[in-house]
Tab-separated table of C-alpha atoms in Angstrom:
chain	number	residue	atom	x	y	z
U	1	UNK	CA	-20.829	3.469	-34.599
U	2	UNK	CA	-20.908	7.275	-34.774
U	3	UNK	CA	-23.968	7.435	-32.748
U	4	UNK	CA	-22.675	5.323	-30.394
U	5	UNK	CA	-19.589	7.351	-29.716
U	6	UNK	CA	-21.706	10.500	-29.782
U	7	UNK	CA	-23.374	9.062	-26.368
U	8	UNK	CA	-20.438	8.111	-25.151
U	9	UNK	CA	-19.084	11.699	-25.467
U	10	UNK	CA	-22.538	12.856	-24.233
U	11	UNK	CA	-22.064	10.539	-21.048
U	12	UNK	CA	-18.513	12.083	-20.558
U	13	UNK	CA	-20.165	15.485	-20.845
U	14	UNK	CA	-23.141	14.881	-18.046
U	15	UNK	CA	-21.141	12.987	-16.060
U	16	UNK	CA	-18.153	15.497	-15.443
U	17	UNK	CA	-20.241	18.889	-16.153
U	18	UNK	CA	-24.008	20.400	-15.460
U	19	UNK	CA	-23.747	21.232	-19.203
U	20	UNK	CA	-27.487	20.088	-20.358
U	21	UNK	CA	-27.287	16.908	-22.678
U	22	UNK	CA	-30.061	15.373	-23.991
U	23	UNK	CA	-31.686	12.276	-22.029
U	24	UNK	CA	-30.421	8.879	-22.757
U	25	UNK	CA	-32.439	5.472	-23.600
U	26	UNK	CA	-31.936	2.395	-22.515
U	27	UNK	CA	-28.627	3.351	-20.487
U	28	UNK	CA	-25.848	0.711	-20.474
U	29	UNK	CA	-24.052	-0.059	-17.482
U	30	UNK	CA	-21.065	0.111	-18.992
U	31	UNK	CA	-21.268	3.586	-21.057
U	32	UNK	CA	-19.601	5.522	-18.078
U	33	UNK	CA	-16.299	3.043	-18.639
U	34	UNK	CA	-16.436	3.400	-22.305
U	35	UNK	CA	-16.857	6.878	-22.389
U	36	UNK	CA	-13.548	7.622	-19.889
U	37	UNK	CA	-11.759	8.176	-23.257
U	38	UNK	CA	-13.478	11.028	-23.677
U	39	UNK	CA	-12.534	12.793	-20.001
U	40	UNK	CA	-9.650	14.726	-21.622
U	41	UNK	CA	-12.050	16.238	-24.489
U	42	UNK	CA	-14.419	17.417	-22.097
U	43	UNK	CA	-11.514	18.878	-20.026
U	44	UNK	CA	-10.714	20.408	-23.266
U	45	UNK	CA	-14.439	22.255	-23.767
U	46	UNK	CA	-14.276	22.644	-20.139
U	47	UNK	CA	-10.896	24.424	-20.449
U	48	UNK	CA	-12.136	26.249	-23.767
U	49	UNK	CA	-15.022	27.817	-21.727
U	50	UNK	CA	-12.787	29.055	-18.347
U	51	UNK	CA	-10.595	30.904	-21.172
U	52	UNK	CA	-13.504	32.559	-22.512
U	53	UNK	CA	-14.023	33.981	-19.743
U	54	UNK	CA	-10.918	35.055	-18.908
U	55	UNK	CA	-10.065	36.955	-21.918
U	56	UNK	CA	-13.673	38.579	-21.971
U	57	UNK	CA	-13.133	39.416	-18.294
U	58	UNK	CA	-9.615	40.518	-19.261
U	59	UNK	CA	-11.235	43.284	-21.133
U	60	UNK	CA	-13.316	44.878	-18.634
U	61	UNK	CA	-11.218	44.206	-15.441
U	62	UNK	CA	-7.520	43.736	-14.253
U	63	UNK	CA	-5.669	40.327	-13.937
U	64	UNK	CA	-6.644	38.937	-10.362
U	65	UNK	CA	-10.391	39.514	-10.886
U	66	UNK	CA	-10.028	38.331	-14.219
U	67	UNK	CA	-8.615	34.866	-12.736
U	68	UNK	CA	-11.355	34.673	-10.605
U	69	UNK	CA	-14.106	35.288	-12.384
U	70	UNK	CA	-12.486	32.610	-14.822
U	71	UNK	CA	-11.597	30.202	-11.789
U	72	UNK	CA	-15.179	30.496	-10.677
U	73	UNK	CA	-16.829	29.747	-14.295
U	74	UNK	CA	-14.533	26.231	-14.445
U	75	UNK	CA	-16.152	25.817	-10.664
U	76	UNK	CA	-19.884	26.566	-11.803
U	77	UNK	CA	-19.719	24.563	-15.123
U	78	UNK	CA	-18.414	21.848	-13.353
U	79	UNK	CA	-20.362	21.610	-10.392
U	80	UNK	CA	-17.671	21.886	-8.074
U	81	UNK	CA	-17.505	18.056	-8.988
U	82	UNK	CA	-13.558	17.868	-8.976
U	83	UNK	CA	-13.020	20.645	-5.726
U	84	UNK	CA	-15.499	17.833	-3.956
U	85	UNK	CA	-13.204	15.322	-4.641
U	86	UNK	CA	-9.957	17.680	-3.350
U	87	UNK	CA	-11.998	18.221	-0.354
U	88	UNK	CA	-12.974	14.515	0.578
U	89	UNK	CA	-9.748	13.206	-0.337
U	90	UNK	CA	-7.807	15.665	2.153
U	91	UNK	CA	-10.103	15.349	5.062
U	92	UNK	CA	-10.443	11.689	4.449
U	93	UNK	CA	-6.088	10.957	3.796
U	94	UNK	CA	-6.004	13.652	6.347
U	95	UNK	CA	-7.988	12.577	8.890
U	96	UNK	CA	-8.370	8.526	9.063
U	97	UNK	CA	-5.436	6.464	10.639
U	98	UNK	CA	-6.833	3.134	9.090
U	99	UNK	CA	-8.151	2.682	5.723
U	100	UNK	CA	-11.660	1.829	6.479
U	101	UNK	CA	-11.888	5.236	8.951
U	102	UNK	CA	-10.514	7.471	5.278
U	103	UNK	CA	-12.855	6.462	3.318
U	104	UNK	CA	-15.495	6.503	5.960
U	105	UNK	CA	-14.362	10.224	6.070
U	106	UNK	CA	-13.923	10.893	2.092
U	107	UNK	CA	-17.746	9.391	2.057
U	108	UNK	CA	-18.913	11.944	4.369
U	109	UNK	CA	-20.555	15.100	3.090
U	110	UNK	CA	-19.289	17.537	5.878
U	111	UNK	CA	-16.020	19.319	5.158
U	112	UNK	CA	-13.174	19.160	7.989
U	113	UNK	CA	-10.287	21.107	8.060
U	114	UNK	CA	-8.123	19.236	5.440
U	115	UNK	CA	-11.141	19.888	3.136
U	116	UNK	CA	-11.577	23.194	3.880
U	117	UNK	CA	-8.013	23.954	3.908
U	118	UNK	CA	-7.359	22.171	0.391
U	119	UNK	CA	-10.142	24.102	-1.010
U	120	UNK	CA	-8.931	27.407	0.183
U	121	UNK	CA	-5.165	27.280	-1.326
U	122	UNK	CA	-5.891	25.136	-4.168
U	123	UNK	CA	-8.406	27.951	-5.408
U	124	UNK	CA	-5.691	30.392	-4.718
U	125	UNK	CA	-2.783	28.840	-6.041
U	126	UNK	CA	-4.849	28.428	-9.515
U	127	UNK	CA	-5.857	31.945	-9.435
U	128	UNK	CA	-2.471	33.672	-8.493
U	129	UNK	CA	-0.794	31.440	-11.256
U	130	UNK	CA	-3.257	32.502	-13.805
U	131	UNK	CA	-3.210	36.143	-12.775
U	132	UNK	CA	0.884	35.929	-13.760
U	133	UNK	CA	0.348	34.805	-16.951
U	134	UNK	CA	-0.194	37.059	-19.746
U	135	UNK	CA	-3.657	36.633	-20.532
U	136	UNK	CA	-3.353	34.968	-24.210
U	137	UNK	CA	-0.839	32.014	-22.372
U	138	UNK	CA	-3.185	32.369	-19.737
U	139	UNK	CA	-6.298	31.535	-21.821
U	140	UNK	CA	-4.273	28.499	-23.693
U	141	UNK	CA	-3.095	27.340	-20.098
U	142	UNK	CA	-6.220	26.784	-19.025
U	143	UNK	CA	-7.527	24.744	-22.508
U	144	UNK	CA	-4.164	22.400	-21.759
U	145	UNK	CA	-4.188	22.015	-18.035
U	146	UNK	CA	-7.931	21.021	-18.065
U	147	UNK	CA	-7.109	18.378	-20.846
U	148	UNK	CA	-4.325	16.932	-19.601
U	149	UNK	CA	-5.531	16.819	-15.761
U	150	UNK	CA	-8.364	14.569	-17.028
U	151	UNK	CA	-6.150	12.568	-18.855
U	152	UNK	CA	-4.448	12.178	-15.664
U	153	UNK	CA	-7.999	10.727	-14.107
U	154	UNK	CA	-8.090	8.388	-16.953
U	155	UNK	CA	-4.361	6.786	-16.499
U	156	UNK	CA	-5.239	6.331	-12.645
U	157	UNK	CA	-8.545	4.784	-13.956
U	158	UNK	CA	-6.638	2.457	-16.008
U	159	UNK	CA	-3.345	1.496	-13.741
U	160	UNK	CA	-4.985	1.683	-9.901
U	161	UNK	CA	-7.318	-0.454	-8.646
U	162	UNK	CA	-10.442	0.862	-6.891
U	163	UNK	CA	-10.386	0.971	-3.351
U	164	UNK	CA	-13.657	2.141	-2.385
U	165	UNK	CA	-17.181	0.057	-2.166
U	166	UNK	CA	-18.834	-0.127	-5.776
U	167	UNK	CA	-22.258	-0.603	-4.188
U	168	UNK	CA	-22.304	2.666	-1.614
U	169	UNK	CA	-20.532	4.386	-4.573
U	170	UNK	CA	-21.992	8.071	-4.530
U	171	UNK	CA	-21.804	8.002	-8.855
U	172	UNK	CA	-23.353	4.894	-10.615
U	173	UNK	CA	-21.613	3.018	-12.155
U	174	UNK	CA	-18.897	4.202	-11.992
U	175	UNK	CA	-15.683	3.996	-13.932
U	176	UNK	CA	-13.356	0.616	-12.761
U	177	UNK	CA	-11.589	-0.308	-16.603
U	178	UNK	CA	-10.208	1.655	-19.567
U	179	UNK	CA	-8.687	-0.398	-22.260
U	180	UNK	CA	-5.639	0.274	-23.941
U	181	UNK	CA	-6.813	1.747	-27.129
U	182	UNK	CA	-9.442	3.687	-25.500
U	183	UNK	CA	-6.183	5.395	-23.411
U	184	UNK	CA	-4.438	5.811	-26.253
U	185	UNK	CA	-7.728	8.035	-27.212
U	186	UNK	CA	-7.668	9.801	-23.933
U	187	UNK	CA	-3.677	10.383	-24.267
U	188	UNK	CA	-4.282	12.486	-28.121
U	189	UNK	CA	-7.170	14.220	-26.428
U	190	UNK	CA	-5.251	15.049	-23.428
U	191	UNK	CA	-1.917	16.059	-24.737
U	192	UNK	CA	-3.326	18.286	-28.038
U	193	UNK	CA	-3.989	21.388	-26.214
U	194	UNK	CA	-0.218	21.578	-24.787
U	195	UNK	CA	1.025	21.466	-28.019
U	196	UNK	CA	-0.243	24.933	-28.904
U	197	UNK	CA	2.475	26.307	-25.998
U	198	UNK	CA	5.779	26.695	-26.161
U	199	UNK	CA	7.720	23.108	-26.782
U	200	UNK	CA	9.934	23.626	-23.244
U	201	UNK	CA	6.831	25.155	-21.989
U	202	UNK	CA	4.861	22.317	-22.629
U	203	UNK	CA	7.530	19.992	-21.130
U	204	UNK	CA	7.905	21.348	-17.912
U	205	UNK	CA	3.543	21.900	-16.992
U	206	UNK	CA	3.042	18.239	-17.784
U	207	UNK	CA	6.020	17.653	-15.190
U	208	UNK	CA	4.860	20.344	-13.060
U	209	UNK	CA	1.071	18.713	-12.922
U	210	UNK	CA	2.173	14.808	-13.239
U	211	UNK	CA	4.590	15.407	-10.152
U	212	UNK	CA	1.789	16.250	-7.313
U	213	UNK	CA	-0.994	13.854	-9.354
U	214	UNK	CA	1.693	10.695	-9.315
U	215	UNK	CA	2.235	11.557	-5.776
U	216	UNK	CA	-1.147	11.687	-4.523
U	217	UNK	CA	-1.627	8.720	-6.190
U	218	UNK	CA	1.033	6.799	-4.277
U	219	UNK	CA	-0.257	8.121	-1.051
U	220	UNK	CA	-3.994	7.061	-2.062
U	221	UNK	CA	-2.234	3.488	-2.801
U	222	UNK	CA	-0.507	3.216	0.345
U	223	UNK	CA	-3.514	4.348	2.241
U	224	UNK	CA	-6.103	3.063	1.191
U	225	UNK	CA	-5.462	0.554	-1.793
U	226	UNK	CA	-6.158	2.558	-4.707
U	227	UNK	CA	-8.390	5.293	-6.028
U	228	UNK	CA	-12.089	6.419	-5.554
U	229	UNK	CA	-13.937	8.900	-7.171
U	230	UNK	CA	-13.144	11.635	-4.571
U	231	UNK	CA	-9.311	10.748	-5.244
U	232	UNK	CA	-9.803	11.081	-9.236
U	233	UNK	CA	-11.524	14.388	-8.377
U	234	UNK	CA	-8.722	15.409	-6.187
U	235	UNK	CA	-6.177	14.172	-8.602
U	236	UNK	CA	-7.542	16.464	-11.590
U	237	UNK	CA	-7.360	19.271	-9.490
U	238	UNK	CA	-3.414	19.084	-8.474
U	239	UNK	CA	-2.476	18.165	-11.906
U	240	UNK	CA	-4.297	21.452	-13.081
U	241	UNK	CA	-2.321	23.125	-10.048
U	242	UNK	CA	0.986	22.296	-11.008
U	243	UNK	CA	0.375	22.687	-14.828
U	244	UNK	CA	-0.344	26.134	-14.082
U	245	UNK	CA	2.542	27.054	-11.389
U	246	UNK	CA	4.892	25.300	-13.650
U	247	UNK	CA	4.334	27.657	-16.655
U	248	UNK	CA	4.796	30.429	-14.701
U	249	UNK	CA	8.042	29.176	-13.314
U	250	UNK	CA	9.166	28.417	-17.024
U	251	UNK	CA	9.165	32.294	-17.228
U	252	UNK	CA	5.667	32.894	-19.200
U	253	UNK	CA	4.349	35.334	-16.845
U	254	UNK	CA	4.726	39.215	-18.207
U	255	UNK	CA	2.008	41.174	-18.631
């Protein structure tokens, strides 16, 4: 049983990070469902690592740099695996006037201007909001928001339907069903990290990064039937965004 959840974890890890892991036997096709639980605990580590590097960086240079260079760790350890899905999911909702035409668009590899465009002030917005903060909020903001913006993935996961084509899929399998107590998992995972903030703090980031990731899901319902993996991707990535703008508005922000 432990083992088992071990690989799961290790799944969760290789399938939302280039951290190495080591190589799995026999592969189950359903490992990448059962291991969705564990999204917000890799968000965590993810998280965990980004503030590392802020508050090293935060020794050596001033704030602005200091966001970036902790921005741009997130980026490399990831892959740039959720900024794809920002990317694809704006030129594709962007772009397409029919459903079949957006997700034509969100499967190709070429960036348009919605991509490009999303990329841009998405990066920006996460680095000017983390450059506000002082840097020991700043470094706990980032553990939170990266744990609670996968949780967000995982309640899309479980409440949306996919709207995409399993088969031309660019991640196999991929992730269609989360049951209930496995959500339950994903919701202590995801919500632990806010807890070491400020109680009205807390409060008003989850509402500051639920509001643009319950919205984007409505639009990626009423355009196209669902989620994908690009809108997951896409999802995590304006949760984290208004997590972050959120605590600075609640007044966290002196340096």
């Amino acid at each position: 049983m432990i083992r088992r959840e071990l690989t799961l974890l290790l799944v969760a890890l290789q399938f939302l990070t280039r951290i190495p892991v080591p190589g799995f036997v026999d592969f189950k096709a359903d490992w990448l469902d059962r291991s969705a639980k564990y999204f917000p605990l890799v968000g965590m580590t993810v998280g965990l690592i980004t503030a590392l590097f802020l508050l090293g960086a935060g020794q050596l240079f001033p704030p602005m740099l200091s966001a970036t260079i902790a921005i741009t760790a997130g980026v490399l350890v990831t892959g740039a695996f959720h900024e794809d899905g920002l990317a694809d999911t704006a030129d594709g909702l962007g772009g397409g006037l029919t459903r079949e035409r957006r997700l034509e668009i969100m499967k190709d590899s070429r960036i348009g201007t919605y991509g490009a465009a999303a990329l841009i002030l998405g990066l920006a917005l996460k680095i000017g909001a983390l450059a506000a903060l002082d840097i020991a909020i700043g470094a706990l903001a980032l553990v939170a928001a990266h744990a609670a913006a996968r949780l967000a993935t995982v309640i899309a996961i479980n409440s949306m339907a996919y709207a995409g084509d399993a088969d031309a899929a660019k991640v196999k399998p991929l992730a269609t069903g989360v049951t209930s107590p496995e959500l339950a998992l994903a919701i202590a995972f995801g919500l632990a990290p806010t807890f070491l903030i400020d109680p009205a703090c807390f409060a008003l980031a989850l509402i500051g990064g639920a509001i643009p990731a319950a919205l984007l899901a409505y639009q990626s319902n009423r355009l196209i039937g669902g989620y994908t993996g690009d809108v997951l991707g896409a999802m995590e990535q304006v949760f984290e965004i208004g997590f972050l703008l959120a605590i600075v508005a609640g007044g966290a922000h002196a340096h």
